[in-house]
Backbone as ProteinMPNN parsed JSONL, in Angstrom:
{"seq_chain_A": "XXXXXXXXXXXXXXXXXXXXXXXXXXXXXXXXXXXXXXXXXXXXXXXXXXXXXXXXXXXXXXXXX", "coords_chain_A": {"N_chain_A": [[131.01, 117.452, 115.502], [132.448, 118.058, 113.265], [131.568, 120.783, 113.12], [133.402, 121.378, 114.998], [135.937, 121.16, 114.04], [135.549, 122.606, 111.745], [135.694, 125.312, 113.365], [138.496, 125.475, 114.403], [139.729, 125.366, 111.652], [138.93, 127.649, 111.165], [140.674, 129.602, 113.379], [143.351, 128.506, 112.346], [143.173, 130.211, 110.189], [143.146, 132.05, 110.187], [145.07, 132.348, 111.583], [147.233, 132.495, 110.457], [146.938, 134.832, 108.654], [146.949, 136.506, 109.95], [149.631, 136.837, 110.689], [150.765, 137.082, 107.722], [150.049, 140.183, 107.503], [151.356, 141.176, 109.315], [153.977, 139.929, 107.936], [154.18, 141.64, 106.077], [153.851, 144.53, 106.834], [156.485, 144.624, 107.941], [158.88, 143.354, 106.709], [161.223, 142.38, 107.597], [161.037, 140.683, 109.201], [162.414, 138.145, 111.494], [160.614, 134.429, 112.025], [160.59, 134.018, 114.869], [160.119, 136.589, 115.739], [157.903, 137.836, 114.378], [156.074, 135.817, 116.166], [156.668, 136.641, 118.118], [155.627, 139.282, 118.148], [152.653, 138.707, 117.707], [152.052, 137.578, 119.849], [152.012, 139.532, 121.495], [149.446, 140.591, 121.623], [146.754, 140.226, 123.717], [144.241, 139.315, 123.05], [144.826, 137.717, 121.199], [147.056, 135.823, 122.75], [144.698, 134.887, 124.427], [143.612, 133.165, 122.413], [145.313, 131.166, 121.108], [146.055, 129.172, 123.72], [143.115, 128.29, 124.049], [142.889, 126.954, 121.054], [145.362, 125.229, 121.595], [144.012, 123.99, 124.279], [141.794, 123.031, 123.051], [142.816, 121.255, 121.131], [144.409, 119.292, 122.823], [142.49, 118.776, 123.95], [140.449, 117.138, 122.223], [142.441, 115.152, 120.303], [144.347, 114.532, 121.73], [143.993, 113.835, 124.543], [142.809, 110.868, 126.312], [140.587, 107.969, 125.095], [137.864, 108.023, 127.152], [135.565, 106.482, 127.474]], "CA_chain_A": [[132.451, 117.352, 115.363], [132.457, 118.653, 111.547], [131.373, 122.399, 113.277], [134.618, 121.814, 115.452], [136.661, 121.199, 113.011], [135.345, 124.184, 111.17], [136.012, 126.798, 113.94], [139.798, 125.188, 114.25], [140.335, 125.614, 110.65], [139.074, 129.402, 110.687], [140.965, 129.738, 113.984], [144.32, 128.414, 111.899], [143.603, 130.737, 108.768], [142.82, 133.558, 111.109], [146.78, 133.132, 112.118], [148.132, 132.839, 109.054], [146.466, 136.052, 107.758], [147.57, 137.819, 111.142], [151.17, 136.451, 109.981], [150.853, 137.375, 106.626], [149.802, 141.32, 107.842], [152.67, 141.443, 109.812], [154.798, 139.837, 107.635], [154.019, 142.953, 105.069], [154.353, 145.932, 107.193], [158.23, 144.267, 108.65], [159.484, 142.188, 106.126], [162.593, 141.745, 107.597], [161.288, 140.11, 110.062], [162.264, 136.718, 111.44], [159.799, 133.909, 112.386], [160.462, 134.233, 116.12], [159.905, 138.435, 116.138], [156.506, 137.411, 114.12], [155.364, 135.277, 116.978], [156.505, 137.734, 119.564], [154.76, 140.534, 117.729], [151.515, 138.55, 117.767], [151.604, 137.098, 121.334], [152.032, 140.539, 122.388], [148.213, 140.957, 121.914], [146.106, 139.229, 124.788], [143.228, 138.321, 122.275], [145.723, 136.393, 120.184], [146.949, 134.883, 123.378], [144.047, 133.609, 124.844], [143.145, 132.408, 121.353], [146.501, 130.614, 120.727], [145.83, 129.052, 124.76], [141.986, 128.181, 123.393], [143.175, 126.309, 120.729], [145.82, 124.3, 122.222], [143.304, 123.203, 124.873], [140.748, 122.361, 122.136], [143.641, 119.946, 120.21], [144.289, 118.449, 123.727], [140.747, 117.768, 124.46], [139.964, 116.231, 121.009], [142.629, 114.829, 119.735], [145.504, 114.17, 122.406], [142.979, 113.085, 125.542], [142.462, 109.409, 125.741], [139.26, 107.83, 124.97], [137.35, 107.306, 129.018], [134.226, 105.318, 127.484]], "C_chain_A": [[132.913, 118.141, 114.134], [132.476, 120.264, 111.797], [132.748, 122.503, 114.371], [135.914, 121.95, 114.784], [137.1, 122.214, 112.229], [136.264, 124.91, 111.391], [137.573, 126.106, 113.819], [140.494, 125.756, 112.69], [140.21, 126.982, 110.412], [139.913, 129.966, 111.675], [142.795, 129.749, 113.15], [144.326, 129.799, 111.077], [143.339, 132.078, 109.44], [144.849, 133.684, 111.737], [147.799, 133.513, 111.017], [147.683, 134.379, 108.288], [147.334, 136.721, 108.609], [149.241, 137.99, 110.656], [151.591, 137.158, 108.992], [150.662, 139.045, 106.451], [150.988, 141.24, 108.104], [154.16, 141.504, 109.032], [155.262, 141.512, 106.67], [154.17, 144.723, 105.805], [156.066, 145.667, 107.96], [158.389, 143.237, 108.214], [161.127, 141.757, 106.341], [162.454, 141.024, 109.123], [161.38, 138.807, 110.228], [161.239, 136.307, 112.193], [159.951, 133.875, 113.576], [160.124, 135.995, 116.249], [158.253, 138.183, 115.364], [155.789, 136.993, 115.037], [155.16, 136.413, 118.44], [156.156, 139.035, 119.315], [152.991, 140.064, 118.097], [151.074, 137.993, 118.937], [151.842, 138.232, 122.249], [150.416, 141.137, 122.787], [147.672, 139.613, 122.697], [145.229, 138.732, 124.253], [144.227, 137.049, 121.691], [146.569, 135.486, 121.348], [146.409, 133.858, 123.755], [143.307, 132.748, 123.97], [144.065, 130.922, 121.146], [146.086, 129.485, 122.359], [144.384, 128.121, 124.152], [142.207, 126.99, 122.685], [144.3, 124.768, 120.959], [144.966, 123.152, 123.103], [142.177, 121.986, 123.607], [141.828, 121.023, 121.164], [144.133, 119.161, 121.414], [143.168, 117.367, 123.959], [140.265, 116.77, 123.302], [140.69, 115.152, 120.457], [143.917, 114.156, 121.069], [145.254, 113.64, 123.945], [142.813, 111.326, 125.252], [141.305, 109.471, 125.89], [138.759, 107.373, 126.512], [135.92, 106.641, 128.59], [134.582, 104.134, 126.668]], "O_chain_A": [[133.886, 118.886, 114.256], [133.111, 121.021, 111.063], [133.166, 123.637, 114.604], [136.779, 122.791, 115.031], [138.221, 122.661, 111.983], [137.207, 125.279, 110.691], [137.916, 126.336, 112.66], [141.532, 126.413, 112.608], [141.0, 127.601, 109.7], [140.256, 131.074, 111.263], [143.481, 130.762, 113.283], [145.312, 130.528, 111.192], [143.435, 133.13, 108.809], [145.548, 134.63, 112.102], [148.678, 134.349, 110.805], [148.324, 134.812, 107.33], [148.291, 137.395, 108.227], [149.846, 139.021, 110.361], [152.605, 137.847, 109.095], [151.047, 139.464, 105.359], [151.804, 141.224, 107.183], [155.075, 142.32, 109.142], [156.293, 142.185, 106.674], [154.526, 145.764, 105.254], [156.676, 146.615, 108.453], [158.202, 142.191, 108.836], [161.918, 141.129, 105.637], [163.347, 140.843, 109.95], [160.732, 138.07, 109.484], [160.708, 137.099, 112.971], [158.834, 133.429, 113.839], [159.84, 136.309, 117.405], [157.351, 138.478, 116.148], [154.697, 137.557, 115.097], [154.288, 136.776, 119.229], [156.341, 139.907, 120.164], [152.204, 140.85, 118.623], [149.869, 137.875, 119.155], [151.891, 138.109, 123.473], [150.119, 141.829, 123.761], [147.957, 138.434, 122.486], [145.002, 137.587, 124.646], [144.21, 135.826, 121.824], [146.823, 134.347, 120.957], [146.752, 132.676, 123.739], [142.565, 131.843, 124.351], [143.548, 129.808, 121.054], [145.555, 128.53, 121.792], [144.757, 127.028, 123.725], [141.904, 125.938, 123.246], [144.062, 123.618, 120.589], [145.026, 121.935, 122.926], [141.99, 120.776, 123.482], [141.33, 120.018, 120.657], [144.371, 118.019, 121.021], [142.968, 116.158, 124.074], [139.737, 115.691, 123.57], [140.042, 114.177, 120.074], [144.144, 112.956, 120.916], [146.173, 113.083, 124.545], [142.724, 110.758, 124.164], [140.704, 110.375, 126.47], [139.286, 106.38, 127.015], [135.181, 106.291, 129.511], [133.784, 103.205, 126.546]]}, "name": "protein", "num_of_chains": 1, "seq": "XXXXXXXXXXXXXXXXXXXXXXXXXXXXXXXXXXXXXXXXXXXXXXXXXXXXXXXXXXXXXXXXX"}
């Protein structure tokens, strides 16, 4: 659980960097043109997709045992 945790947290700081790129080459941009700059790439989709499932499955799933 501790190594899922992990990848989630490098998965977060992996968006915030992407963010933080972006923000620096188009600083006038707003926080919706940020998102729709970075969901224009299909990695960072099916990452963004990835993660969601993985905070479903862990944390928002009920317990079945």
């Amino acid at each position: 659980m501790l190594l899922s945790i992990g990848y989630f947290g490098l998965c977060a700081a992996l968006l915030v960097v992407a963010t933080w790129r972006i923000r620096l080459r188009h600083p006038e941009a707003t926080v919706t043109e940020l998102f729709d700059r970075l969901l224009d790439d299909r990695a960072v989709r099916i990452a963004v997709i990835v993660i969601w499932w993985w905070l479903g499955w862990h944390f928002l799933a009920g317990a079945t045992l």
